[in-house]
mmCIF file of C-alpha atoms and ligand atoms in Angstrom:
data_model
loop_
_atom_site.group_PDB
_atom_site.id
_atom_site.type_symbol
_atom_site.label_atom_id
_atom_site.label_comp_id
_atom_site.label_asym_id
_atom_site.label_seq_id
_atom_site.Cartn_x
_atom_site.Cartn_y
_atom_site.Cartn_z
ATOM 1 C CA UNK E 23 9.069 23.240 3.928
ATOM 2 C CA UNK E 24 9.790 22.024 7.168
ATOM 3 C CA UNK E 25 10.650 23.741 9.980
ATOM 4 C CA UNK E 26 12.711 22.709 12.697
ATOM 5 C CA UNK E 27 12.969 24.072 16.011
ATOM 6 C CA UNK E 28 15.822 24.159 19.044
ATOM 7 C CA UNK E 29 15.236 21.485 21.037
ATOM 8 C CA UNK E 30 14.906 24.236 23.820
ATOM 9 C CA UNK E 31 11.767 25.992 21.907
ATOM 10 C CA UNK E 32 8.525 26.774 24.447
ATOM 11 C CA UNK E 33 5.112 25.164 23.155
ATOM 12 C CA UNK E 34 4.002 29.002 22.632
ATOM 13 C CA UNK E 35 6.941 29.666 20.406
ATOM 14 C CA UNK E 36 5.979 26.402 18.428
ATOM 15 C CA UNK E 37 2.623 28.031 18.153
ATOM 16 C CA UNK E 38 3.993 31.026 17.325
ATOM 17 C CA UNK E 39 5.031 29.469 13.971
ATOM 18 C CA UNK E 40 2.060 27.628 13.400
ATOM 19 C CA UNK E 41 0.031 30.872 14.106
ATOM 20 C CA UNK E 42 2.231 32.727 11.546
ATOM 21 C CA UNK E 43 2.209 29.794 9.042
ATOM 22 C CA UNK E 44 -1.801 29.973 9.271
ATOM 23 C CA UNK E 45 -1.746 33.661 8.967
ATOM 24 C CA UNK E 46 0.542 32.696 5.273
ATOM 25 C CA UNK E 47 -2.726 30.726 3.996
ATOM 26 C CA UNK E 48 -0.728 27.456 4.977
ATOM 27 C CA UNK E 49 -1.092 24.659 7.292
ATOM 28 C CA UNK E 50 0.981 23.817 9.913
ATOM 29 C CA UNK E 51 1.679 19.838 10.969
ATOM 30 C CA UNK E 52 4.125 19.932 14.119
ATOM 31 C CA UNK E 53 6.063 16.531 13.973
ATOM 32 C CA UNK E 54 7.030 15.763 17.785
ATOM 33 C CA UNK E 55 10.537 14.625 17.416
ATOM 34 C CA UNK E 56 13.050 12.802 20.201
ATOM 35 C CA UNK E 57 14.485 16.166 21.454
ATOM 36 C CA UNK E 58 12.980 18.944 19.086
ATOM 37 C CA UNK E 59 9.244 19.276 17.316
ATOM 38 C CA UNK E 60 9.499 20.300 13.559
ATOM 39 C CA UNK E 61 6.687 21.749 11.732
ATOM 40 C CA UNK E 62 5.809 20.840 8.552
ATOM 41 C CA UNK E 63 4.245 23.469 6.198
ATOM 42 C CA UNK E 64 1.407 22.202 3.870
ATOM 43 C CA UNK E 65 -0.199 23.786 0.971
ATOM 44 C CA UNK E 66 2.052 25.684 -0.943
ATOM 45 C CA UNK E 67 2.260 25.307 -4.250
ATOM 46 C CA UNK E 68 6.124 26.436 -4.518
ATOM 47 C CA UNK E 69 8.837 27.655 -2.661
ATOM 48 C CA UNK E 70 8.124 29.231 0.909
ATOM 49 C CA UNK E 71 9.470 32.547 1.589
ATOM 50 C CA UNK E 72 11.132 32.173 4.686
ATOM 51 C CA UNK E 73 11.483 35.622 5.382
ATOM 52 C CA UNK E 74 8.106 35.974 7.606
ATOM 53 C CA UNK E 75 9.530 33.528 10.108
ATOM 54 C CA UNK E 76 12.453 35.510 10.696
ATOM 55 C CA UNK E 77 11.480 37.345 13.962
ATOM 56 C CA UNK E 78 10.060 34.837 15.443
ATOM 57 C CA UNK E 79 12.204 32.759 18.502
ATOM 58 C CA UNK E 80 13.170 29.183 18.688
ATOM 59 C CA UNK E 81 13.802 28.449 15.367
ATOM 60 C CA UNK E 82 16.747 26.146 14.271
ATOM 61 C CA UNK E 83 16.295 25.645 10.369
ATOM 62 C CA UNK E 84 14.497 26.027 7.139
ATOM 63 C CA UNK E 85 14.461 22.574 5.482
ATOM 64 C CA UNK E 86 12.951 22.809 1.705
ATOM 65 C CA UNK E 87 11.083 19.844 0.577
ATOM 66 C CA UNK E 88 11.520 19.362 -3.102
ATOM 67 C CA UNK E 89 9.929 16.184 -3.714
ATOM 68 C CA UNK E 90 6.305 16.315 -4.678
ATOM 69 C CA UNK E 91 5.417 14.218 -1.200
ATOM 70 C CA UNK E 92 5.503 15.348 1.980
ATOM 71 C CA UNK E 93 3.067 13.330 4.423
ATOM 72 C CA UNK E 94 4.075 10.086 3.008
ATOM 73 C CA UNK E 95 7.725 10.751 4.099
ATOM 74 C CA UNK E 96 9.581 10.140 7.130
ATOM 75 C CA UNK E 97 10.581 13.542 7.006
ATOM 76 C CA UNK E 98 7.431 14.527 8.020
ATOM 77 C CA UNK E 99 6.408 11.970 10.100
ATOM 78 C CA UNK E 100 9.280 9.814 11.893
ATOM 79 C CA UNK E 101 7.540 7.256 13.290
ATOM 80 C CA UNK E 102 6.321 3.723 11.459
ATOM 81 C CA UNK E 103 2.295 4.120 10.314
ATOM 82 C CA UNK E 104 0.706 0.526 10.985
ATOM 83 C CA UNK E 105 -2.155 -0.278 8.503
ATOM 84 C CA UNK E 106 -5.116 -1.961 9.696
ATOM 85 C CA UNK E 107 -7.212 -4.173 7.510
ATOM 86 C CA UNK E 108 -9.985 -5.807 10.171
ATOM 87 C CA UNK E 109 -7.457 -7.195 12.582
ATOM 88 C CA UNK E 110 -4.701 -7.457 10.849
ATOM 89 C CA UNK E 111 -1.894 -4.820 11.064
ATOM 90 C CA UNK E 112 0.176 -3.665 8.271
ATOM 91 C CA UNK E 113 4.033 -2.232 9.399
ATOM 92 C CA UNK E 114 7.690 -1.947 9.280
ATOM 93 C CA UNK E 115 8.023 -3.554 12.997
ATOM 94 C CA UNK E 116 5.105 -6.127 12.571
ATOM 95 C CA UNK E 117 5.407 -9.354 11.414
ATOM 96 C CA UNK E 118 4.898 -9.948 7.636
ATOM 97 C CA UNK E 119 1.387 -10.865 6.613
ATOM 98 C CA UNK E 120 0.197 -13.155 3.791
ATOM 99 C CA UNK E 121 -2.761 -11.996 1.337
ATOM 100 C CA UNK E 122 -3.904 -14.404 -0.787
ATOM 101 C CA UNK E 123 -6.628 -15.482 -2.918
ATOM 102 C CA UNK E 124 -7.716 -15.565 -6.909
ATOM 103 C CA UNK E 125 -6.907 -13.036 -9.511
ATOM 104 C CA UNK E 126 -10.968 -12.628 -9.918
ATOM 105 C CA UNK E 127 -14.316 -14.372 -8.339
ATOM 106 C CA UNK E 128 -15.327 -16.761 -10.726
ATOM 107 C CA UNK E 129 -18.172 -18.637 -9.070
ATOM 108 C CA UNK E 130 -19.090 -19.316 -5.431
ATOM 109 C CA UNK E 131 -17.703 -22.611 -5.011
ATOM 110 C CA UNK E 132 -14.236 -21.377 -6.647
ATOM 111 C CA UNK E 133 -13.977 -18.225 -4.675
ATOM 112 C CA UNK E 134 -14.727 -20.209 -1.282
ATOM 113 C CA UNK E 135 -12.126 -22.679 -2.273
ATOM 114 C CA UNK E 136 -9.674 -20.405 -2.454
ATOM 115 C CA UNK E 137 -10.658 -18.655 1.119
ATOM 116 C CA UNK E 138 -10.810 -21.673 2.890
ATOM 117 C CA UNK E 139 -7.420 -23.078 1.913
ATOM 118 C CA UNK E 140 -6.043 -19.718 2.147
ATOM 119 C CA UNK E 141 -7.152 -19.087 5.828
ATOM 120 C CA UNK E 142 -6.158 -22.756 6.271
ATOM 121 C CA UNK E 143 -2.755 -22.554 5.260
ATOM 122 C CA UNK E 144 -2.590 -18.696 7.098
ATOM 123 C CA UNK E 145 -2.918 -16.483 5.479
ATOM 124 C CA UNK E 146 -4.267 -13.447 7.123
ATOM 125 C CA UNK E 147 -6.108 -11.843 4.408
ATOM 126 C CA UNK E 148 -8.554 -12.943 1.548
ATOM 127 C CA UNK E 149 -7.935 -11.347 -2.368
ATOM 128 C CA UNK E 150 -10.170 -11.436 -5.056
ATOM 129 C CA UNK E 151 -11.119 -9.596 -7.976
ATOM 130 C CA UNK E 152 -14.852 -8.275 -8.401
ATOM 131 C CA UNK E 153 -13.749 -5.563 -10.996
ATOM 132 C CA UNK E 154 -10.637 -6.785 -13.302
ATOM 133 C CA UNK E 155 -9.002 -4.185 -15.283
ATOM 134 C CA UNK E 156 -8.168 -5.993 -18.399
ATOM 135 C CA UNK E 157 -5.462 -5.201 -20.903
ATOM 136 C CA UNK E 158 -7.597 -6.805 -23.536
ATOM 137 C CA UNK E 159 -11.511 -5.967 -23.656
ATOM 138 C CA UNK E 160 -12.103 -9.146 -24.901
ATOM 139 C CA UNK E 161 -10.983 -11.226 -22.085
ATOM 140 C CA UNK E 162 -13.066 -11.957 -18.755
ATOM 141 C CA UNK E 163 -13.728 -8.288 -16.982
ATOM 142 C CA UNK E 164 -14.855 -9.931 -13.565
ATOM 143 C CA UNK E 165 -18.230 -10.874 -11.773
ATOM 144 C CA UNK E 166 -19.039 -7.283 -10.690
ATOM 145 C CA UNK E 167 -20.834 -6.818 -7.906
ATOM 146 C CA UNK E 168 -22.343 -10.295 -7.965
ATOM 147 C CA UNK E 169 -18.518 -11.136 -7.844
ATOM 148 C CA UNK E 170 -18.027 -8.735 -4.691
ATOM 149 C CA UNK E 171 -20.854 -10.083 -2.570
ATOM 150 C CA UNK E 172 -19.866 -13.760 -3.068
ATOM 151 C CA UNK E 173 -16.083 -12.521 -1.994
ATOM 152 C CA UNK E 174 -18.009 -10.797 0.551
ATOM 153 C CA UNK E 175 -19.639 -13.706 1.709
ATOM 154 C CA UNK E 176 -16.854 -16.159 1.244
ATOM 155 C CA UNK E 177 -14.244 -13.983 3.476
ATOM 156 C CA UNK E 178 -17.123 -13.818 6.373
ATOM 157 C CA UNK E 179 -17.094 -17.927 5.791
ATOM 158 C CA UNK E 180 -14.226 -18.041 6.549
ATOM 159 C CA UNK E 181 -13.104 -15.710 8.778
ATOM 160 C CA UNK E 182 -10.484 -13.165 6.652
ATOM 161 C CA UNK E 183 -10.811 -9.383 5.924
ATOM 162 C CA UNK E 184 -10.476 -8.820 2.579
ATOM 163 C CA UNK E 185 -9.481 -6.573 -0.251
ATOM 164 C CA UNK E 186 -10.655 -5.941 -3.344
ATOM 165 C CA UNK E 187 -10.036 -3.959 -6.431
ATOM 166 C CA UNK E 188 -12.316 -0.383 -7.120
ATOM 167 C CA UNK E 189 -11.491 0.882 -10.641
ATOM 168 C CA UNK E 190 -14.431 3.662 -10.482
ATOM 169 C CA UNK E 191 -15.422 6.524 -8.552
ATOM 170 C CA UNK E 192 -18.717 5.406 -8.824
ATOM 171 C CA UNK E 193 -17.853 1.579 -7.341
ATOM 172 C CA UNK E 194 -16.542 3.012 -4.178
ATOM 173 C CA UNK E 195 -19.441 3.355 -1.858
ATOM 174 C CA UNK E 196 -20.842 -0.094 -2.439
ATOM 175 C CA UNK E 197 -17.220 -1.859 -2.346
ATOM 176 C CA UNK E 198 -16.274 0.253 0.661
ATOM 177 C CA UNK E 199 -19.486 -1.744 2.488
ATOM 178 C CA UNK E 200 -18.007 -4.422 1.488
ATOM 179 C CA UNK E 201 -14.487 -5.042 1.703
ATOM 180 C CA UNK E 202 -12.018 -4.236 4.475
ATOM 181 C CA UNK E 203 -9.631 -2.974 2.183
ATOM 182 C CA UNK E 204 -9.842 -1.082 -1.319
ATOM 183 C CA UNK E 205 -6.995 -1.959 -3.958
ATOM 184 C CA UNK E 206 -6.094 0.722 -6.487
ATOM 185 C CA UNK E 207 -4.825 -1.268 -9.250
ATOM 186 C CA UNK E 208 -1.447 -0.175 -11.635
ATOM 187 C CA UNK E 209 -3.420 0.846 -14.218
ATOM 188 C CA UNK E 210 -5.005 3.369 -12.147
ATOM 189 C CA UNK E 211 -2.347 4.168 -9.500
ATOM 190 C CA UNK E 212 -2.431 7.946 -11.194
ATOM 191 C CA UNK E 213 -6.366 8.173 -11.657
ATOM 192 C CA UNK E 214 -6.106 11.087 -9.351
ATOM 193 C CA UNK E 215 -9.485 11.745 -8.847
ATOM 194 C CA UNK E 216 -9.973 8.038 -7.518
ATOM 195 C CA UNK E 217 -7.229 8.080 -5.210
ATOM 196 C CA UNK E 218 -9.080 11.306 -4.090
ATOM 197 C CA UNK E 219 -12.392 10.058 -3.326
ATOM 198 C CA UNK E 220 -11.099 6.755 -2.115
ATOM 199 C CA UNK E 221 -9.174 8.425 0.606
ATOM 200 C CA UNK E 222 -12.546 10.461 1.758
ATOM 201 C CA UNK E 223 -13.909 6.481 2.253
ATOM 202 C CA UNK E 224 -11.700 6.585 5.373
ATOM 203 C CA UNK E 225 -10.735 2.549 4.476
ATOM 204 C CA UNK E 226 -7.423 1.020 4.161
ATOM 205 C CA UNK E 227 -5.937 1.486 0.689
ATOM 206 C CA UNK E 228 -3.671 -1.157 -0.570
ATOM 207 C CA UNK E 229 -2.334 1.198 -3.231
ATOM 208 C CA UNK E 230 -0.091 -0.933 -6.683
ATOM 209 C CA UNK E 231 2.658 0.918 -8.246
ATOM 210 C CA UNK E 232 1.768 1.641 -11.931
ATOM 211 C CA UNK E 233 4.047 -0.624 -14.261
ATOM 212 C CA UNK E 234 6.068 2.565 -15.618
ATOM 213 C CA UNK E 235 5.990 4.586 -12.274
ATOM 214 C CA UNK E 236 9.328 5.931 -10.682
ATOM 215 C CA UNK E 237 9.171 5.920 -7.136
ATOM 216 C CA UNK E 238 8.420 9.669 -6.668
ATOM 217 C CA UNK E 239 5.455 9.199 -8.645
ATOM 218 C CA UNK E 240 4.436 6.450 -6.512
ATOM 219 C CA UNK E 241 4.864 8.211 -3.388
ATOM 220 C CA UNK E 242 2.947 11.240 -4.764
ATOM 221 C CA UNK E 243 0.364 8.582 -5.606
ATOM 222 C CA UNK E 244 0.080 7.733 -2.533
ATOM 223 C CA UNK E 245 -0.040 11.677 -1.068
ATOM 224 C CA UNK E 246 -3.304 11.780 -2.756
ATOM 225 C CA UNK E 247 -4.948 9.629 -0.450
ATOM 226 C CA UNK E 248 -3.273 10.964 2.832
ATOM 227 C CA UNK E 249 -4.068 14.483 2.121
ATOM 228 C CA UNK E 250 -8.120 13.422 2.335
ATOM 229 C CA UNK E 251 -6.468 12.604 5.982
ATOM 230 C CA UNK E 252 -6.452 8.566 5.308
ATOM 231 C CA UNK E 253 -3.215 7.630 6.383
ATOM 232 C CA UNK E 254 -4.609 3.804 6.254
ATOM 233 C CA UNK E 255 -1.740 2.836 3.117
ATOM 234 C CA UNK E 256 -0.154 -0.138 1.898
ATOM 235 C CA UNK E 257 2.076 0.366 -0.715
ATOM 236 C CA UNK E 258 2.671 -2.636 -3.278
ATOM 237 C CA UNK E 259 5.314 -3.012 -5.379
ATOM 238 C CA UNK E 260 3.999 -5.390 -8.839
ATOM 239 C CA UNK E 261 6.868 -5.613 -10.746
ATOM 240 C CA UNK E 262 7.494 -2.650 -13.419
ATOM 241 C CA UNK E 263 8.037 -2.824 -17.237
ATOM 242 C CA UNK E 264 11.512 -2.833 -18.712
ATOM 243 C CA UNK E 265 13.218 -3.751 -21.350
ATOM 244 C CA UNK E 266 13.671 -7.442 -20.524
ATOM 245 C CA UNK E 267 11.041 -9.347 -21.914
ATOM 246 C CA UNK E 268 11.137 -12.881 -20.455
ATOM 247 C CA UNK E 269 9.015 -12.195 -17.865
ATOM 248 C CA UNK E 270 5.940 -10.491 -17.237
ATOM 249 C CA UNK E 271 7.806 -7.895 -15.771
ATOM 250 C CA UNK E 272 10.408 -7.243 -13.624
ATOM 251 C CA UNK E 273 10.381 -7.741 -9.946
ATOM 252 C CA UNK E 274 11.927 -4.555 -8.415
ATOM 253 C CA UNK E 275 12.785 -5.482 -4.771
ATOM 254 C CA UNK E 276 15.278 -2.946 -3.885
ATOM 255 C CA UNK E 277 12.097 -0.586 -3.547
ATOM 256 C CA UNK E 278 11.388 -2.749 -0.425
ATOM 257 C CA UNK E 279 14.311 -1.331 1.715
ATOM 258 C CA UNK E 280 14.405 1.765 -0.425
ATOM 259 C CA UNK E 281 10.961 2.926 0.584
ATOM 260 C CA UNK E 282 11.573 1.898 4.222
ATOM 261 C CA UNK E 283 13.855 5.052 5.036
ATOM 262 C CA UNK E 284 11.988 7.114 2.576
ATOM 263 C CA UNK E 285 7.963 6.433 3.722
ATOM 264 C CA UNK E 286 6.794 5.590 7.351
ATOM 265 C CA UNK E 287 3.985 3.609 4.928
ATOM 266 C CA UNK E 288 3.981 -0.212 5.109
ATOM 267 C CA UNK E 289 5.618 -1.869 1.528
ATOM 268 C CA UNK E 290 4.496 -5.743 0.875
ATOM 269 C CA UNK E 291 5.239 -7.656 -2.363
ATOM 270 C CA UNK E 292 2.964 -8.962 -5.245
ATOM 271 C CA UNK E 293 4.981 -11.310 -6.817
ATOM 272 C CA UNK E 294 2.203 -12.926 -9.017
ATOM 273 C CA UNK E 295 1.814 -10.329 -11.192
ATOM 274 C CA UNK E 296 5.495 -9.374 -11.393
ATOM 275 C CA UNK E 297 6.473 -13.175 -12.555
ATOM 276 C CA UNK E 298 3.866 -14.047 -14.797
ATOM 277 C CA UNK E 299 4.587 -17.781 -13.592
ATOM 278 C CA UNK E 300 3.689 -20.137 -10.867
ATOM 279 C CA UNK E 301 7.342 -21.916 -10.533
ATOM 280 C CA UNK E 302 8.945 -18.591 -9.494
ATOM 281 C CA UNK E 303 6.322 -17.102 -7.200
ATOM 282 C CA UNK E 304 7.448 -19.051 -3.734
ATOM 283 C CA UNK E 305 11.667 -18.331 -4.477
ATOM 284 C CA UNK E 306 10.614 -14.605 -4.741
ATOM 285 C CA UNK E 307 7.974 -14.647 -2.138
ATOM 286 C CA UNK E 308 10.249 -15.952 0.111
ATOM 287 C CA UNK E 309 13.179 -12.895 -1.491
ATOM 288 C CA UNK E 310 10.128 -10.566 -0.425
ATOM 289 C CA UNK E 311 10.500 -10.597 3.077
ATOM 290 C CA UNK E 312 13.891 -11.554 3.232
ATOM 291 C CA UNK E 313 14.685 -7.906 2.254
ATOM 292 C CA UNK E 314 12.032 -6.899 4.673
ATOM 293 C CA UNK E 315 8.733 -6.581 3.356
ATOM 294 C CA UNK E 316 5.693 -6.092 4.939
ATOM 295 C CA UNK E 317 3.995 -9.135 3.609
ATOM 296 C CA UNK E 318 3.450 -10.687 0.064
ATOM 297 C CA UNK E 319 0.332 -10.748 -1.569
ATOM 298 C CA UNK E 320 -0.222 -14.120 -3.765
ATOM 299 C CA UNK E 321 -2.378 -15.338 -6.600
ATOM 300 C CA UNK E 322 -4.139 -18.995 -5.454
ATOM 301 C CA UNK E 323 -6.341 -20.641 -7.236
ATOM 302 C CA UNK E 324 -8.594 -24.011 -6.784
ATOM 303 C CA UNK E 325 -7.718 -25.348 -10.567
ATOM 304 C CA UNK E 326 -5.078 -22.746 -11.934
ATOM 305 C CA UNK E 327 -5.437 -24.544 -15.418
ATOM 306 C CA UNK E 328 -9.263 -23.310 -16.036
ATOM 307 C CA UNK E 329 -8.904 -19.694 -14.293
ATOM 308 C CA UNK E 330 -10.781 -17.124 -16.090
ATOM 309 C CA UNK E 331 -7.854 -14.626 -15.149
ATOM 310 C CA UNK E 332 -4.368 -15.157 -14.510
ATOM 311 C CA UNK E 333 -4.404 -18.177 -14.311
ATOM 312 C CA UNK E 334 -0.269 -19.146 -15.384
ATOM 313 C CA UNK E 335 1.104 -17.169 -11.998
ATOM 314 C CA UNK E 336 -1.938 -18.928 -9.525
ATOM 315 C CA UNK E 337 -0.586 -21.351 -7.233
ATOM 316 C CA UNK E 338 -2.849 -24.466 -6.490
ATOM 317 C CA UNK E 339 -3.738 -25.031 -3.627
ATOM 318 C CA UNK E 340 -1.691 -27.631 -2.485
ATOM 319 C CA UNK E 341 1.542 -25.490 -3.467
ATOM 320 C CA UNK E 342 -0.041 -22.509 -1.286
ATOM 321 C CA UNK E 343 0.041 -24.670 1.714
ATOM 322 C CA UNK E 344 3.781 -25.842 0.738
ATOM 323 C CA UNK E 345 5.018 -21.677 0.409
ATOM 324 C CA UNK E 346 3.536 -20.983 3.212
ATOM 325 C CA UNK E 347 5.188 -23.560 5.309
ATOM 326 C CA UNK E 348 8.216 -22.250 3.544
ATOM 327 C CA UNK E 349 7.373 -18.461 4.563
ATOM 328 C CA UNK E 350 6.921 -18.956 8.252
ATOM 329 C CA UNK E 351 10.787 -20.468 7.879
ATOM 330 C CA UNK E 352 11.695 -17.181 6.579
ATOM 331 C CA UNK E 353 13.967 -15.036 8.532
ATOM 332 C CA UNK E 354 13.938 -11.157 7.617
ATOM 333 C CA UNK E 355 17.378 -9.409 7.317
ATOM 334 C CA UNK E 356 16.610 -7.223 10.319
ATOM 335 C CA UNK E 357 15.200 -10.487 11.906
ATOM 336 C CA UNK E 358 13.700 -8.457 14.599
ATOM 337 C CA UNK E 359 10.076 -8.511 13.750
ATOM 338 C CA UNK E 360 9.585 -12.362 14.309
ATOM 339 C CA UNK E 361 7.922 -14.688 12.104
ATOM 340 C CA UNK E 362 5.128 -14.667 9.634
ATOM 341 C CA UNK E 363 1.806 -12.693 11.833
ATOM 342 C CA UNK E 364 -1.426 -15.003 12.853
ATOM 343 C CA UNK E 365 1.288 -18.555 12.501
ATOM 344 C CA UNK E 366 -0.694 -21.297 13.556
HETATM 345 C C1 PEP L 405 -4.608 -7.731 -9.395
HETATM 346 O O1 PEP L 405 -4.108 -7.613 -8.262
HETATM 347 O O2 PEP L 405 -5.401 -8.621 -9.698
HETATM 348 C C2 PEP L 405 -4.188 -6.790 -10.461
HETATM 349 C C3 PEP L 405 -4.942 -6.550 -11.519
HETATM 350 O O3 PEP L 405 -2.984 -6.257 -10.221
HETATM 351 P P1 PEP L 405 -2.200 -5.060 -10.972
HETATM 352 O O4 PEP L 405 -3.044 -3.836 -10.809
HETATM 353 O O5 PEP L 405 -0.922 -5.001 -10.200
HETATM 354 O O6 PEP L 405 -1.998 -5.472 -12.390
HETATM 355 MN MN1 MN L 406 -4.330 -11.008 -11.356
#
């Protein structure tokens, strides 16, 4: 529940409710507003009686939150969050960042490779998979934590934060050392108890909406994390399954402005894994921040051809350079926030 005071409320009858909303078991969150605070209850498990608030003075409105999110939402908090990852920021009024880098770390030289053209070409963050959750148990399941040190390593080469995938509980405290950013992959965007413990880490959390998940359950996803009070998210929308089967799966950017007056949470693009195919990445990478998004992750690779993992959606690196020099031409719709962040 949220509620909403007269703009002409004192600060001790906005404490008032918070006092009484403590005294219910609850927490209170008062959202400072343009001309009136709100409070936002936290806690309950259904509906709150709003019968103890009755007596009390300077209070507008009851608003009932339905939807099984509440700190992701602008509802609760107005303003745009801004994500950092090293020193790069994350947000609605920044300019749009690049990630890029391979699908996993295959080898030194390949993972360096990929850093180095990807800072070249400006990117502003390094990718790569240590940990690769595989559909098929046979196929390569990533370097591990030999894998994570040489991304490690690579990224401090050249000069990028970077993010990397954590599929286990029991990975987090040695990637969190590690990486300036923890992906939680679709497969495990509703491993709850993950999205727990990674939001005690206190890092950045570059969070991927599961392939079947409705946007509610993405957002509630993402709640996980914030309630361990990490409000450090990126949300990234993947591409979700459908019934059309020519592609890998199907790019869903109307979530881009969608989420924008729904979560105060940054939204960027992977359109890699949503395509399935090298050709189309750069027309929808550029689509990606057309409508807005926060920045576009991408799949690079030094010889996409022999890539352990993903290889049919990894740009060379050559076409990297040539999509980014298309990006920075890019103009948003809002075209307010400038061009691509860290141009050169
Ligand atoms: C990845 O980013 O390499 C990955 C496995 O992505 P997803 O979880 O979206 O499939
Ligand atoms: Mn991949």
């Amino acid at each position: 529940m949220l509620i909403v005071m007269e703009h002409f409320a004192t600060p001790e009858q906005v404490e008032a409710v918070c006092e009484r909303v403590r005294s219910l078991g609850l927490t209170p969150q008062p959202i400072p507003g343009g001309d009136r605070v709100a409070i936002g209850v936290l806690g309950n498990q259904g509906w709150v009686d709003e019968t103890p608030f009755r007596d009390l003075p300077g209070i507008r409105d009851f608003i009932h939150v339905t939807k099984p999110y509440k700190l992701v939402s602008r509802d609760f908090h107005p303003a745009d969050t801004a994500v950092h990852v090293g020193d790069v920021r994350f947000g609605w009024t920044e300019p749009p960042v690049v990630i890029a880098g391979p699908c996993a770390v295959e080898s030194e030289e390949q993972v360096w490779a990929a850093a180095r053209a990807a800072k070249e070409a400006g990117a502003r963050v390094l990718r790569g998979g240590a940990f690769k959750p595989r559909t098929g148990p046979h196929s390569f399941q990533g370097l591990g934590y030999e894998g994570l040190r040489m991304l490690a390593q690579a990224a401090r080469d050249v000069g990028l934060p970077v993010v990397t995938e954590v599929m286990r509980i029991d990975q987090l405290e040695r990637v969190a050392e590690l990486a300036d950013c923890l992906q939680i992959g679709a497969r495990n965007m509703q491993n709850f108890d993950l999205l727990k413990e990674a939001g005690r880490t206190g890092k950045p959390v570059l969070l991927k909406r599961g392939m079947s998940a409705t946007l509610d359950e993405f957002l509630a996803a993402a709640e996980y994390i914030l309630l361990e009070g990490n409000d450090q998210v990126i949300l990234c929308e993947r591409g979700i399954r459908t019934f059309e089967r020519a592609l890998r799966n199907t790019l869903d950017l109307a979530v881009v402005p969608y989420l924008r007056t729904v979560t105060h949470l940054p939204v960027i693009v992977d359109p890699s894994h949503a395509l399935g195919r090298r050709d189309l990445v750069p027309p929808l990478a550029k689509a990606a921040l057309v409508v807005g998004a926060c920045g576009v992750m991408i799949e690079i690779h030094p010889d996409p051809c022999r890539a352990l993992c993903d290889g049919p959606q990894s740009l060379g690196l050559d076409a990297f350079r040539v999509l980014m020099e298309e990006l920075r031409g890019v103009k948003d719709l809002r075209g307010s926030r400038g061009s691509l962040q860290g141009r050169t």
